[in-house]
Every structure is written in C-alpha cells, then in structure tokens.
mmCIF file of C-alpha atoms and ligand atoms in Angstrom:
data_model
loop_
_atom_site.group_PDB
_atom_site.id
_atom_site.type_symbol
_atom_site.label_atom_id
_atom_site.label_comp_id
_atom_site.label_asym_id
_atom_site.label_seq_id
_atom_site.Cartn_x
_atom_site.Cartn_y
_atom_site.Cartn_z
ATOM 1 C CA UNK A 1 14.294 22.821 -14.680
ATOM 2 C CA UNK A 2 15.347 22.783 -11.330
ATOM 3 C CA UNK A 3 13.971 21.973 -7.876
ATOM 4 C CA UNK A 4 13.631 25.822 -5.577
ATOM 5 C CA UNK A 5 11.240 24.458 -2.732
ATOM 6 C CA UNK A 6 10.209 21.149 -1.028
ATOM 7 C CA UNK A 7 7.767 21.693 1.993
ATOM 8 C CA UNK A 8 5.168 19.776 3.941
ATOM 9 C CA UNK A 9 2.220 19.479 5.742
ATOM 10 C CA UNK A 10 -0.159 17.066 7.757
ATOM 11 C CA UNK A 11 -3.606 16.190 6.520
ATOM 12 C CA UNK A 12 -6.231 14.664 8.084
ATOM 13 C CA UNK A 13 -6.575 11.801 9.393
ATOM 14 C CA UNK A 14 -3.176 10.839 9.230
ATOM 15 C CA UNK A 15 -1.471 11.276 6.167
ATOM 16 C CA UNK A 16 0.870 13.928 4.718
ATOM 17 C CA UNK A 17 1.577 15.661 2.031
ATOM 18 C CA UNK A 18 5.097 16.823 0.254
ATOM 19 C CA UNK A 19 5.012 19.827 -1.992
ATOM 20 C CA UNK A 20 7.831 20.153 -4.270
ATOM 21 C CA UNK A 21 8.070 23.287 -6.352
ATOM 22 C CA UNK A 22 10.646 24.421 -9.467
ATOM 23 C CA UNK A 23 11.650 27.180 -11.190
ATOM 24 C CA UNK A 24 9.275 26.492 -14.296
ATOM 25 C CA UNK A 25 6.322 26.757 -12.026
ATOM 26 C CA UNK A 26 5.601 23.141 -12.220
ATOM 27 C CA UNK A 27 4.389 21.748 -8.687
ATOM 28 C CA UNK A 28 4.631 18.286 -8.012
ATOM 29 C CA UNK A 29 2.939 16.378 -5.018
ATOM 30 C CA UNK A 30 3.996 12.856 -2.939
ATOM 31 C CA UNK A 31 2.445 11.354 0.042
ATOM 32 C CA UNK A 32 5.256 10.545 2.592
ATOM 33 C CA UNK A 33 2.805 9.200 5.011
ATOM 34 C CA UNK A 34 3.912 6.684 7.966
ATOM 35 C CA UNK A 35 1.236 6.008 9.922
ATOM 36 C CA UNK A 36 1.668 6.950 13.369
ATOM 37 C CA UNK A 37 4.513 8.586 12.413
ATOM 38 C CA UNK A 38 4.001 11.393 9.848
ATOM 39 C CA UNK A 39 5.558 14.081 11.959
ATOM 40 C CA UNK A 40 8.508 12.288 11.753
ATOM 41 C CA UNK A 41 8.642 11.357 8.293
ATOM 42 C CA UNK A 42 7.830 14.857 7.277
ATOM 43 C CA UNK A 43 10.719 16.393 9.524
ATOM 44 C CA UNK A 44 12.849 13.430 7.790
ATOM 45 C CA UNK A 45 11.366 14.500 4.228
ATOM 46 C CA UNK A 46 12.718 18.306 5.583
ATOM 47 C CA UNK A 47 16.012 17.256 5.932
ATOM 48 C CA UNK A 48 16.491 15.578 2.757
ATOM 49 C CA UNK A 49 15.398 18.967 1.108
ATOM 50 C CA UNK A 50 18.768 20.732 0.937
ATOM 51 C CA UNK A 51 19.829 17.922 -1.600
ATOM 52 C CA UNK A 52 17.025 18.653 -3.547
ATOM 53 C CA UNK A 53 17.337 22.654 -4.016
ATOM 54 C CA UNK A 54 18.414 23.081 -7.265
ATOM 55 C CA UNK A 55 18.799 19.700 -8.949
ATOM 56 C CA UNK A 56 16.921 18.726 -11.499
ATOM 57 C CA UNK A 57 13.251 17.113 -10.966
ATOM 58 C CA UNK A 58 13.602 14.814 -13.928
ATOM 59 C CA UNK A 59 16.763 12.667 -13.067
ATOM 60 C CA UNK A 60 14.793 10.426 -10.567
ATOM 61 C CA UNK A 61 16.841 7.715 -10.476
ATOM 62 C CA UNK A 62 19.862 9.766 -9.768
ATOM 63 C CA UNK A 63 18.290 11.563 -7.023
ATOM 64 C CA UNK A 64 16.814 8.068 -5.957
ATOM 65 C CA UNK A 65 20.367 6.797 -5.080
ATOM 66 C CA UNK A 66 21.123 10.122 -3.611
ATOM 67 C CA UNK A 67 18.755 10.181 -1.118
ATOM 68 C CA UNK A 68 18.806 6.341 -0.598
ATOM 69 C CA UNK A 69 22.625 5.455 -0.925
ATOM 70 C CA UNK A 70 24.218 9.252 -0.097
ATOM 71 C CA UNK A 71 22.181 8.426 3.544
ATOM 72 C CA UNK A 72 24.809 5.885 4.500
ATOM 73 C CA UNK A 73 21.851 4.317 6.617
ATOM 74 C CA UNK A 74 19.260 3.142 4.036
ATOM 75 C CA UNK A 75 16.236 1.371 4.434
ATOM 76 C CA UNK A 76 13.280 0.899 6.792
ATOM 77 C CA UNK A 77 9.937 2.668 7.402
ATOM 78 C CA UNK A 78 11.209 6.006 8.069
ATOM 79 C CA UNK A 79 13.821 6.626 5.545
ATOM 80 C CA UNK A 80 12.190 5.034 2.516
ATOM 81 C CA UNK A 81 8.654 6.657 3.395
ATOM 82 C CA UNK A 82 10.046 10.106 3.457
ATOM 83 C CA UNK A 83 11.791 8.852 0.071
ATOM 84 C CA UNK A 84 8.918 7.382 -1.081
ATOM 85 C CA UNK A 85 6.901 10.480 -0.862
ATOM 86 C CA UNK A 86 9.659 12.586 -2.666
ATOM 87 C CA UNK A 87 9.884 10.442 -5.542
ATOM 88 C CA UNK A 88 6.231 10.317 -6.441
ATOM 89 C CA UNK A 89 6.485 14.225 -6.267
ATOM 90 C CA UNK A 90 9.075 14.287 -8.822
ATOM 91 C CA UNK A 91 7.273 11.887 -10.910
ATOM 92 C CA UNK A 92 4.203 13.922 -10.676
ATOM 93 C CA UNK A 93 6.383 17.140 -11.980
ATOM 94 C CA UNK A 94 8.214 15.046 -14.474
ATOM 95 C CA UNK A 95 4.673 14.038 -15.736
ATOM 96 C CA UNK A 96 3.538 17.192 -15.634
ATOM 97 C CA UNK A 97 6.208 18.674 -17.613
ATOM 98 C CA UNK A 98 5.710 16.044 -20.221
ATOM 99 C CA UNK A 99 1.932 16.576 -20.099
ATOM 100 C CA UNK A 100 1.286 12.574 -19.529
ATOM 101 C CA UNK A 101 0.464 10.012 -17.397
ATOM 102 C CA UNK A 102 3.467 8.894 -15.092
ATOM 103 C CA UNK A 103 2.385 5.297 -16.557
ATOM 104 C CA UNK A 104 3.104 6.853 -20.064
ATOM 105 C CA UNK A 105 6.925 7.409 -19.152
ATOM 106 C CA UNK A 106 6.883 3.790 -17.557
ATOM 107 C CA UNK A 107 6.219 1.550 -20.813
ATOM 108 C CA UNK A 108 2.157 2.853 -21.379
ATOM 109 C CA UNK A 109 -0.449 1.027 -19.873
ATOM 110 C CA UNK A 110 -1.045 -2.733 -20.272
ATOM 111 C CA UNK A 111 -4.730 -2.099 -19.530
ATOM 112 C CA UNK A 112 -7.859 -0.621 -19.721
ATOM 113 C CA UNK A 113 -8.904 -0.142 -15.708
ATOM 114 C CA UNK A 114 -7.996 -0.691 -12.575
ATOM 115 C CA UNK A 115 -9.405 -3.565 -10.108
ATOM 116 C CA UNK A 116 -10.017 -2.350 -7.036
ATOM 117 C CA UNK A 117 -11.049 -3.906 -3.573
ATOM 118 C CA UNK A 118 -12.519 -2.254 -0.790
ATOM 119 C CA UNK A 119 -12.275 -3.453 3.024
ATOM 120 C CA UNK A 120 -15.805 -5.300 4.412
ATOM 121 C CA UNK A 121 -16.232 -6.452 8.407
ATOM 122 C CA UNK A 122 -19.262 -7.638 9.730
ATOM 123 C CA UNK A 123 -19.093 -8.963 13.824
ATOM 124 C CA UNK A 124 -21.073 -11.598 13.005
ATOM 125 C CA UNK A 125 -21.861 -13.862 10.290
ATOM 126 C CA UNK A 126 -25.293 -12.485 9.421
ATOM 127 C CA UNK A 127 -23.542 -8.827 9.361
ATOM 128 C CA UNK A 128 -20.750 -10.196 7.657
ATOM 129 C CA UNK A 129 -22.894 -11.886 4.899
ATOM 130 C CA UNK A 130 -24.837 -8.390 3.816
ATOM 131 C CA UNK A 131 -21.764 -6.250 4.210
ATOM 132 C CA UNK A 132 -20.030 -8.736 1.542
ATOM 133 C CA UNK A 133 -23.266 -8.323 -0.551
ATOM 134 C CA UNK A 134 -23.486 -4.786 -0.337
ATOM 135 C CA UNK A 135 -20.190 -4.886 -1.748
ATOM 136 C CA UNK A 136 -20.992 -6.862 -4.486
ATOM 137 C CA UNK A 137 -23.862 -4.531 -5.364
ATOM 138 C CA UNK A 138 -21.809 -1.572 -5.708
ATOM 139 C CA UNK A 139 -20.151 -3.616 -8.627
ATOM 140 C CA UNK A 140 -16.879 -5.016 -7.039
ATOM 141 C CA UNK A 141 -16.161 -8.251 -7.979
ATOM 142 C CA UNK A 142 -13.158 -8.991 -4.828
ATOM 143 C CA UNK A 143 -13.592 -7.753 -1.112
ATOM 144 C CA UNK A 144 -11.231 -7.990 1.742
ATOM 145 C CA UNK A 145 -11.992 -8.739 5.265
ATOM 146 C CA UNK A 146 -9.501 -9.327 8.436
ATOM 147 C CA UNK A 147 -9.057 -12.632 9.645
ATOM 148 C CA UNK A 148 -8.972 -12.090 13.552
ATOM 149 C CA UNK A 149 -10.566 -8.566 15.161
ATOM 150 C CA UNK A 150 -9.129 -8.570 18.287
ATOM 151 C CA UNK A 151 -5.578 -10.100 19.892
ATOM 152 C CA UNK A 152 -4.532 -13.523 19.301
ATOM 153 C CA UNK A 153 -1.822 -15.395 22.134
ATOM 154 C CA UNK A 154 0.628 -17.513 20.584
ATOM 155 C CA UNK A 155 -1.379 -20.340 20.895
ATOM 156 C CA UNK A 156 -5.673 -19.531 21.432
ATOM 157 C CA UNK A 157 -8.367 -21.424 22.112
ATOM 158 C CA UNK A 158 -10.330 -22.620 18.916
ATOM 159 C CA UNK A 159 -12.637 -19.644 18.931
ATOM 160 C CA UNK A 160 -10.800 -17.216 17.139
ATOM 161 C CA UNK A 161 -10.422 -19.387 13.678
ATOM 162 C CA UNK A 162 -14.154 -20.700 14.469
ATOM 163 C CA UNK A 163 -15.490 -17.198 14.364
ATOM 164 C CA UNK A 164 -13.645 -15.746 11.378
ATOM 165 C CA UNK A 165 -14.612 -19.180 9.207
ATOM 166 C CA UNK A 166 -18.037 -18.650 10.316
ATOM 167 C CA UNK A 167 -17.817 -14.970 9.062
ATOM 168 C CA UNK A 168 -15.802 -15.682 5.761
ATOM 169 C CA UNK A 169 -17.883 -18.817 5.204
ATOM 170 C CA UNK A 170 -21.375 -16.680 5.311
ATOM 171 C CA UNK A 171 -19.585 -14.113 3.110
ATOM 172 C CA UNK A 172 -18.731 -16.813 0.529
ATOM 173 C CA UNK A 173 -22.248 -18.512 0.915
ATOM 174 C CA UNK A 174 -23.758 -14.812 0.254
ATOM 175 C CA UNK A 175 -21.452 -13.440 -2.595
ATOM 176 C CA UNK A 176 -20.871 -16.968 -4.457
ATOM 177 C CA UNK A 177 -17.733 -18.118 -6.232
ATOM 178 C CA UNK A 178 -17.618 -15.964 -9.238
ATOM 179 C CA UNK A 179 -16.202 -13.289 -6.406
ATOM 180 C CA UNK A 180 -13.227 -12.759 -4.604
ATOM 181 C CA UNK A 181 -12.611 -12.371 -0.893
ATOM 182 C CA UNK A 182 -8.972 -11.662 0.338
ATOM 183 C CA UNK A 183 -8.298 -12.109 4.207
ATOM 184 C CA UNK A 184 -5.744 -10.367 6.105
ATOM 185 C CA UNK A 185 -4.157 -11.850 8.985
ATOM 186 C CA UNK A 186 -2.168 -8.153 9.764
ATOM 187 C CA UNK A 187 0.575 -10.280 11.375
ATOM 188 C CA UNK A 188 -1.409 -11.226 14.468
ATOM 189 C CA UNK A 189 -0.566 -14.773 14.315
ATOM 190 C CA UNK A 190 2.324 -16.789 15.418
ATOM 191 C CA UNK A 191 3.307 -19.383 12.908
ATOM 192 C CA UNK A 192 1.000 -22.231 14.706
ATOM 193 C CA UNK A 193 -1.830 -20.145 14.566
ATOM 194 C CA UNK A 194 -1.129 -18.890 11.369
ATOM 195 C CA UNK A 195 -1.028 -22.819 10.002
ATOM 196 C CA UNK A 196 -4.559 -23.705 11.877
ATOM 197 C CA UNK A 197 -6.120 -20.561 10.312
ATOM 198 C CA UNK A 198 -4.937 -21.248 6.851
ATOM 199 C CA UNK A 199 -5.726 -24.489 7.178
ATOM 200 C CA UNK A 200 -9.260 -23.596 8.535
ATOM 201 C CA UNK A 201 -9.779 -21.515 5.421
ATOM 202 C CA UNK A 202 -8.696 -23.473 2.474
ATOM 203 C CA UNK A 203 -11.810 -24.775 1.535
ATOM 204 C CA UNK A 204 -13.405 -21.103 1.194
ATOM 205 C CA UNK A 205 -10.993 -20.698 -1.382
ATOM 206 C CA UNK A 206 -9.562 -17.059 -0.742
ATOM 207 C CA UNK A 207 -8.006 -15.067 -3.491
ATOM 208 C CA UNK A 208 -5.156 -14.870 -1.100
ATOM 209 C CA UNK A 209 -4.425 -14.510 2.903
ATOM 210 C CA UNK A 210 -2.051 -11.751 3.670
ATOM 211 C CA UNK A 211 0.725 -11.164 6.871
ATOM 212 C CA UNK A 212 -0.283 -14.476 8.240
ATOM 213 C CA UNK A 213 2.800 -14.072 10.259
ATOM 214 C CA UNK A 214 5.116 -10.694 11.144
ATOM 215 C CA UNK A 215 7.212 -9.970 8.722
ATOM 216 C CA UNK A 216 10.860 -10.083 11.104
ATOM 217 C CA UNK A 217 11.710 -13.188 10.247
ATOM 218 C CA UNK A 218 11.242 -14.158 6.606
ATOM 219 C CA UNK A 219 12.193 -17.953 7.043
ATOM 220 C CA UNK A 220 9.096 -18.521 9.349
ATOM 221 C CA UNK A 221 6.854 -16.799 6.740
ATOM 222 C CA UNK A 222 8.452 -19.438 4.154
ATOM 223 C CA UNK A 223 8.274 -22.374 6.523
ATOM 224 C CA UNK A 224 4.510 -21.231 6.499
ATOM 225 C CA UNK A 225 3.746 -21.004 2.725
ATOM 226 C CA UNK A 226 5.219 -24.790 2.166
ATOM 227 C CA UNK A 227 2.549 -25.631 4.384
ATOM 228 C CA UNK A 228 -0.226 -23.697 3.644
ATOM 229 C CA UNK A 229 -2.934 -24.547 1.071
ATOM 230 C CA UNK A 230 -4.061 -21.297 0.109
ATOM 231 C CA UNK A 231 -1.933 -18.167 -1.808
ATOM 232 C CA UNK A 232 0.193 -16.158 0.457
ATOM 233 C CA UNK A 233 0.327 -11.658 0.561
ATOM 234 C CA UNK A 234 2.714 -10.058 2.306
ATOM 235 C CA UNK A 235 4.584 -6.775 1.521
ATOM 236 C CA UNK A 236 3.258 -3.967 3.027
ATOM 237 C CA UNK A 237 6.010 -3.675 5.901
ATOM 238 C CA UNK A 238 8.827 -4.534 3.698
ATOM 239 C CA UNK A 239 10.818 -1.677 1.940
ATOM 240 C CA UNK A 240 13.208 -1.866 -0.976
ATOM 241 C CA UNK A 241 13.868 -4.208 -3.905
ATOM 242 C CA UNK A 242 15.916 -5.706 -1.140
ATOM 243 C CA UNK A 243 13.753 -6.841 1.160
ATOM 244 C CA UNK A 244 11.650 -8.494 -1.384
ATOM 245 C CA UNK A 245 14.376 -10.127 -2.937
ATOM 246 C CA UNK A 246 14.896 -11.992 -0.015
ATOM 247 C CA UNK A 247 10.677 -12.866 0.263
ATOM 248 C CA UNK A 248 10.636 -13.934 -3.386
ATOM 249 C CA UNK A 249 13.768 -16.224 -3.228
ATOM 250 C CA UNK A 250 12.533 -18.299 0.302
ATOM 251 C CA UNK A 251 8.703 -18.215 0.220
ATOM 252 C CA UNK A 252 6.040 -19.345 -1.804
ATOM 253 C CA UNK A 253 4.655 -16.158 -2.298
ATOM 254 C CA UNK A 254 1.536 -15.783 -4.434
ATOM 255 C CA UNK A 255 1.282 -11.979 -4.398
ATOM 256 C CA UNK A 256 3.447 -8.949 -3.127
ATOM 257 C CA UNK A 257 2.213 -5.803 -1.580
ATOM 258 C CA UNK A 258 4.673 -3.036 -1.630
ATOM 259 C CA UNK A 259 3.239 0.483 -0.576
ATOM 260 C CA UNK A 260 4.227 2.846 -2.613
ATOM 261 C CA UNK A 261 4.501 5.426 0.343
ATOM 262 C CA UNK A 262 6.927 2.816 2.072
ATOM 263 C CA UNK A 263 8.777 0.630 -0.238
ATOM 264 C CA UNK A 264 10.735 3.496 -2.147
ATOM 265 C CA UNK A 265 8.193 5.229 -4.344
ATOM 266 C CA UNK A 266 6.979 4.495 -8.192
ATOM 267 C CA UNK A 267 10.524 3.433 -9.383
ATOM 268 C CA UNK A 268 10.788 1.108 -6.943
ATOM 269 C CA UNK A 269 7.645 -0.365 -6.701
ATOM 270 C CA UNK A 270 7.694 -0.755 -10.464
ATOM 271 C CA UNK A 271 10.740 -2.978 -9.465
ATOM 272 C CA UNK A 272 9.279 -4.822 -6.806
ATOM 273 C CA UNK A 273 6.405 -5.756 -9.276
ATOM 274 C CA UNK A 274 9.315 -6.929 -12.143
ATOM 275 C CA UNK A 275 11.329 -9.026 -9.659
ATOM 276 C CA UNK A 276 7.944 -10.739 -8.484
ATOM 277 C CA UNK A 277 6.769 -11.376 -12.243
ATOM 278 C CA UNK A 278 10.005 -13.440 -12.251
ATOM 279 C CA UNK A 279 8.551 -16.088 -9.989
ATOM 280 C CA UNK A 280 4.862 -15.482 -11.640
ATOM 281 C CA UNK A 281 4.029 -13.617 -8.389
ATOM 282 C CA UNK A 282 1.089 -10.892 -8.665
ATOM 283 C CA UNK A 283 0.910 -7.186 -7.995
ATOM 284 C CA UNK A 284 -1.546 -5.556 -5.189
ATOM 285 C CA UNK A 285 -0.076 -2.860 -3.923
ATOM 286 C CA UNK A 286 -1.029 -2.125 -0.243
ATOM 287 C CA UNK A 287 -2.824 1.354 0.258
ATOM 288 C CA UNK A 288 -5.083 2.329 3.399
ATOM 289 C CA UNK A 289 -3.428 5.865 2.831
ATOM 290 C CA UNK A 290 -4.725 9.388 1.303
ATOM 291 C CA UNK A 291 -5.714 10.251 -2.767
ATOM 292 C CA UNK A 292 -1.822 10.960 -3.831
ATOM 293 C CA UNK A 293 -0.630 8.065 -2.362
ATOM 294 C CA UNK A 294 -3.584 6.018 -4.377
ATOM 295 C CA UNK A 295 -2.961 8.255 -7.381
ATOM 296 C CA UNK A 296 0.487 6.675 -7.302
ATOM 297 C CA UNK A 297 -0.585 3.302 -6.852
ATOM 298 C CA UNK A 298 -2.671 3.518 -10.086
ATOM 299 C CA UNK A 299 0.400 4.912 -12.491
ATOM 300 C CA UNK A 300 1.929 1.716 -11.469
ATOM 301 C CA UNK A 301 -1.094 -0.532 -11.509
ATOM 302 C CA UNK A 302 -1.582 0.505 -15.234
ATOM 303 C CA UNK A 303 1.585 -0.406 -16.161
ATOM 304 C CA UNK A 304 2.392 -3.811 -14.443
ATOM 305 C CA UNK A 305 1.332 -6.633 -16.694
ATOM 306 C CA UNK A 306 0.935 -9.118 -12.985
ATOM 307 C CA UNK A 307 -1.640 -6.863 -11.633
ATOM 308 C CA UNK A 308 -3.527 -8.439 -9.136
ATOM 309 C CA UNK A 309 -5.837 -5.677 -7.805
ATOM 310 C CA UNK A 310 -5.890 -2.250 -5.759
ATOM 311 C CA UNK A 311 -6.582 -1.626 -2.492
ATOM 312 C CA UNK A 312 -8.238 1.745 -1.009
ATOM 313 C CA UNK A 313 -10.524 2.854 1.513
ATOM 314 C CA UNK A 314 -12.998 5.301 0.403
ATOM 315 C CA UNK A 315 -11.556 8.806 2.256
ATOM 316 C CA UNK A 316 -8.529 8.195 -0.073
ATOM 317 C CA UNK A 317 -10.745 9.147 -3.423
ATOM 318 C CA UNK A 318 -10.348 12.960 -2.447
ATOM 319 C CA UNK A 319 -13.586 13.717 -1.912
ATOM 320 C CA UNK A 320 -12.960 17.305 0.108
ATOM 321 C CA UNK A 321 -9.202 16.802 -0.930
ATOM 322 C CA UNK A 322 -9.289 16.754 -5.154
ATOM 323 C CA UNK A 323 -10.576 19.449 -7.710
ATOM 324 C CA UNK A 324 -12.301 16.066 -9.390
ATOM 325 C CA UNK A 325 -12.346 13.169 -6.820
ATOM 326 C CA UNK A 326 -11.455 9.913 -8.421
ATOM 327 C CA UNK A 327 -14.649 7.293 -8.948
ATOM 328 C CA UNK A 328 -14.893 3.672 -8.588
ATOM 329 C CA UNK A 329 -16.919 2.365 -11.273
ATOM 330 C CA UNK A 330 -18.166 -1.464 -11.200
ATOM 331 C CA UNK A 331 -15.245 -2.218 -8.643
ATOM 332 C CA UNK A 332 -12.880 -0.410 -11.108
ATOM 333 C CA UNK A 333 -11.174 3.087 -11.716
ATOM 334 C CA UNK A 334 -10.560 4.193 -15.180
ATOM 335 C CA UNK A 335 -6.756 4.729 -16.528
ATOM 336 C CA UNK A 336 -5.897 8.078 -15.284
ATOM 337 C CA UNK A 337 -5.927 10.522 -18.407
ATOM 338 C CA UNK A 338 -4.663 13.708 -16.351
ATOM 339 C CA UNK A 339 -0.728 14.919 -16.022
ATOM 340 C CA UNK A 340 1.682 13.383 -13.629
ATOM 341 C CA UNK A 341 -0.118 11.620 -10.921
ATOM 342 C CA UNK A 342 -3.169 12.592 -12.899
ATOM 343 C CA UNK A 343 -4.669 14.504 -10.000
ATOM 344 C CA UNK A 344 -5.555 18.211 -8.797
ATOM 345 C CA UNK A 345 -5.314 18.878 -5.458
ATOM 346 C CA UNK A 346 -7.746 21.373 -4.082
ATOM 347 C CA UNK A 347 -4.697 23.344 -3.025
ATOM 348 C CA UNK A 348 -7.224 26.098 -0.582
ATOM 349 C CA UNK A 349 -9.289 23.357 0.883
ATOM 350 C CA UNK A 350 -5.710 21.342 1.715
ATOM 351 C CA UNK A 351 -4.055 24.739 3.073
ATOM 352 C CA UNK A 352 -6.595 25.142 6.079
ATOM 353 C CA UNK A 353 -6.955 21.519 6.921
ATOM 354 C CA UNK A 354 -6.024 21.037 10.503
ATOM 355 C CA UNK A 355 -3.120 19.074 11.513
ATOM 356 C CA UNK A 356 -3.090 15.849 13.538
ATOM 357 C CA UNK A 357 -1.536 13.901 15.800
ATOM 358 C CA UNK A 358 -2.535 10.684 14.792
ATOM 359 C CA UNK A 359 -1.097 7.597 16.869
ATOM 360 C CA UNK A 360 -1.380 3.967 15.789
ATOM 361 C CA UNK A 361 -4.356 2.307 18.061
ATOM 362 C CA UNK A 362 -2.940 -0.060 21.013
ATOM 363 C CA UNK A 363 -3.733 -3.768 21.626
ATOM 364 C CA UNK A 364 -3.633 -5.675 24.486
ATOM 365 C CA UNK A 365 -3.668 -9.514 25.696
ATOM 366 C CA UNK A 366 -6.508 -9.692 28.600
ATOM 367 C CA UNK A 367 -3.755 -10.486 31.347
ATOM 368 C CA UNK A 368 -2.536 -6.560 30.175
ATOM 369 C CA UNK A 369 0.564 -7.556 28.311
ATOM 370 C CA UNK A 370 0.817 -6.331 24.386
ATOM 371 C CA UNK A 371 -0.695 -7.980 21.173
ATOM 372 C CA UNK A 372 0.459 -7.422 17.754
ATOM 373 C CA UNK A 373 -1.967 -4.756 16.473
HETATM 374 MG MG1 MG B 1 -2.540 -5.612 5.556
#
C-alpha cells in the first residue's frame, strides 16, 4: 500500500482536517488543528506531503521519525500539530486496512467505556449551582469549570479567588461529593496567585486543578505542586515525550493532558500516558477540538490502563460532521466498534463547509496592557 495524496481543508469553527489517500483506495483522516493557527498548520501539514507520496501508510513509527527527526527543527505547536494530524490519518488507514479499532493494534482495550467530562460556567453562584446540576442530570458523574473568567495581574485583589470559591463551592454544595469537578486555571495565574487559589480550593476537594501556572518554566510549576494541597493537570501546551519527561521528573503531577492534535499524535500520546503511569500519574487527554481529533482521543483512552477521563465540548460529536455522530451516554461513550478511528465522515456535508479564519480571542489588563488568555 502506498500513500498517492495528502490534502487539507478548514472546517468550521476552527479546526482542520487532513485527508490522506493510497493506492488501495483506503482514506484515512487526522485533525491537525492549532487553534488560531490552522492555516498555518495546514500549509505546514502541505509541506510535509512530498515525504509522504509513496511510502507506505502502515510504517508509522518510521514515518514518525521522518517527519519529526528528518525536520532538523522538531518540536513545538506548529510542527508536532501538523504531525500530529498526519499520524492519526495513518492510523485511521492502518485501522482501516486491518478492519479494527486503532485501540485493537495498540494492546486491545482495558475497558468497557469512556469517562467523559463536559465544560460547565455559571457567572454566579446560583447559575453556577444549576449548570453543575444540569450536568449531573444528563448522567455525568465529573464536570469542569474555569477557575478565573476574566484577567488576573500578578498579584489581585482577593476578589478573583472569592468569586470562583463561591462558584465552585455552590457547585459542590449542589452536585454533592459522589461527583467530580475539575478546575482549570488556563495559565492565568502567576505562581502567588496560583498558591492562594489552590489553597482557597482545597477544601472543595477538586478532582484536579489544571495550568495553574504557564507552562514556560517547568520549575515554577514544580515549586507550585510541593506546595499545593490539591492534584495538579497540566499538558495541553506541552508537545513530545520530551517535554513531559521533563514535567514528570520535577513536579508533582497528578494527571497529564497531552492533546493528541499537539503532542505528536496516537503513538505519542500512547507514550506520554506510559511514561506518566511510571510515576502513577493519570491520563486525560486535553480536547476542545473537532470529532477526529476526539475520535483519536478515544483509541487511546481505551487502551491506557491510567485513564483518568475525556474531555470534549459538544460540537466535537459530529453532529452535521459524521455519517453516525458519536453519543454520550450516562457521562460515557461506548468503545468505538468501527475501523480505524472508528468514524465516517460525512465527506459532502465536509466538502462545502466554509472556511474560517478563526483567531484566538484577546485579553486585556484594565490599564490596556495584555493578560494571559
Ligand atoms: Mg485547559
């Protein structure tokens, strides 16, 4: 079998899509997305193509190193996106071809379905409370919630860690302890404020609080998690067995979040999730993105025995995108049964979607100068 075509295209709202054909007719898809920047991961995907034409879809790991090592400049968002998306399109093929679940060609699944979390807000307590609720009578069992909703200085006045405990606090009050809530800090905090807030939270018990501080400088993040009394996330802006080597060895990490459209793909991911079940570290791989970049997270979530739980917004179950969108269930999705990535694209409906332009959103300090977003 051998690769004869890679192309690309922009979705809506802001993902992408890499089509890789071959010369037995098998079509494989990967979601290269890098939000705020798909054009350019796309036009990177494009020129990794001519190393592609021809080869053969099932050596992954060789063409893993080709693209990743052959580049001379490795790593980062852009490079191991565009990778990223490339390698889930092989698997897809090379799952196809075999007429299994990716998972199946991993080591089989080490369980029955899939835990998934969805995103709840609220602007006040009250709103916060039902939205948590709401949640919990769809059937989920585990929310997540951000910690801070607008910018945060260095140092801030008390209000910003008062509001969000009075939030998470009326969302514990309302759901009860036999649930879950997960907070994410999205890197808005500098290390003090990071320290107040986990501090501030402890006592609601969160399954974990994720990015409490940027993810630059990975001795401040470990400085933080020898202080901190509740379990630490981070992952989703770190790329490469590499850069979580270096997490996992300084930090007290509780969970890792690669993304499997950033951090190298299925292979690597699958990796990621070995090296953290070395230090008894659990799986939740980060996913705001489209349906083949979740359909990728779920081959590897069935297949990782420290599985933590899933995250995914519901516009990334394919509704409008997928022949059979997937369904969350009781706050789970069932083991994938189909080929590959266990998806069908609705390849009509896909072909005249408009494109985007789709630009991360902007945050600013009230004197005008920029917040972390
Ligand atoms: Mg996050």
């Amino acid at each position: 079998m051998k690769i004869t075509r890679v192309s690309c295209q922009l979705i809506p709202p802001r993902w992408s899509l890499v089509r890789i054909e071959t010369d037995e007719g098998i079509v494989g898809y990967g979601e290269p997305t890098l939000e705020g920047h798909a054009r350019t991961a796309i036009t990177c995907v494009e020129e990794n193509a001519p190393l592609l034409i021809g080869e053969d879809p099932r050596r992954i790991e060789h063409l893993w190193q080709v693209l990743y090592r052959g580049a001379f400049y490795r790593g980062g968002p852009l490079l191991t996106s565009a990778l990223s998306g490339i390698e889930q399109a092989l698997w897809d093929i090379v799952g196809k071809y075999h007429g299994v679940p990716v998972y199946e060609l991993l080591g089989g699944p080490c369980r029955d379905r899939i835990r998934m979390y969805r995103g709840v807000g609220g602007a006040t307590p009250e709103a916060a409370a039902a939205a948590a609720l709401a949640a919990k009578e769809q059937g989920f069992d585990c929310l997540k919630t951000g910690a801070a909703d607008g910018a945060c200085r260095l140092i801030d006045t008390p209000r910003i860690v008062d509001d969000a405990v009075a939030r998470i606090a009326a969302m514990r009050e309302a759901v009860g302890r036999d649930f879950d809530i997960a907070i994410d800090c999205h890197g808005r905090f500098s290390p003090a404020m990071a320290l107040r807030f986990c501090d501030a939270v402890a006592d609601l018990t969160p399954m974990f609080v994720e990015e409490p501080v940027l993810p630059e400088n990975v001795d401040a993040l470990a400085a933080l998690t020898r202080k901190a009394r509740v379990p630490i996330a981070t992952g989703e802006r770190l790329y490469t067995k590499w850069e979580f080597r270096e997490v996992l060895e300084k930090c007290e990490l509780a969970v890792v979040q690669p993304d499997l459209s950033h951090a190298g793909g299925i292979s690597e991911s699958k990796k990621i999730a070995a090296l953290a079940e070395a230090w008894y570290v659990a799986l939740a791989p980060h996913c705001p993105l489209g349906p083949v970049a979740l359909a990728a997270c779920l081959q590897v979530d069935a297949c990782c025995p420290n599985f933590l739980v899933q995250e995914h917004t519901p516009d990334a179950l394919g509704k409008g995108y997928l022949r059979q969108p997937l369904v969350v269930e009781n706050g789970h999705i069932a083991l994938p049964t189909g080929p590959g990535l266990g998806i069908e694209l609705d390849e009509e409906a896909i072909a005249a979607m408009p494109s985007h332009d789709w630009l991360t959103p902007q945050l600013r300090h009230a004197d005008g100068s920029v917040a972390d977003w």
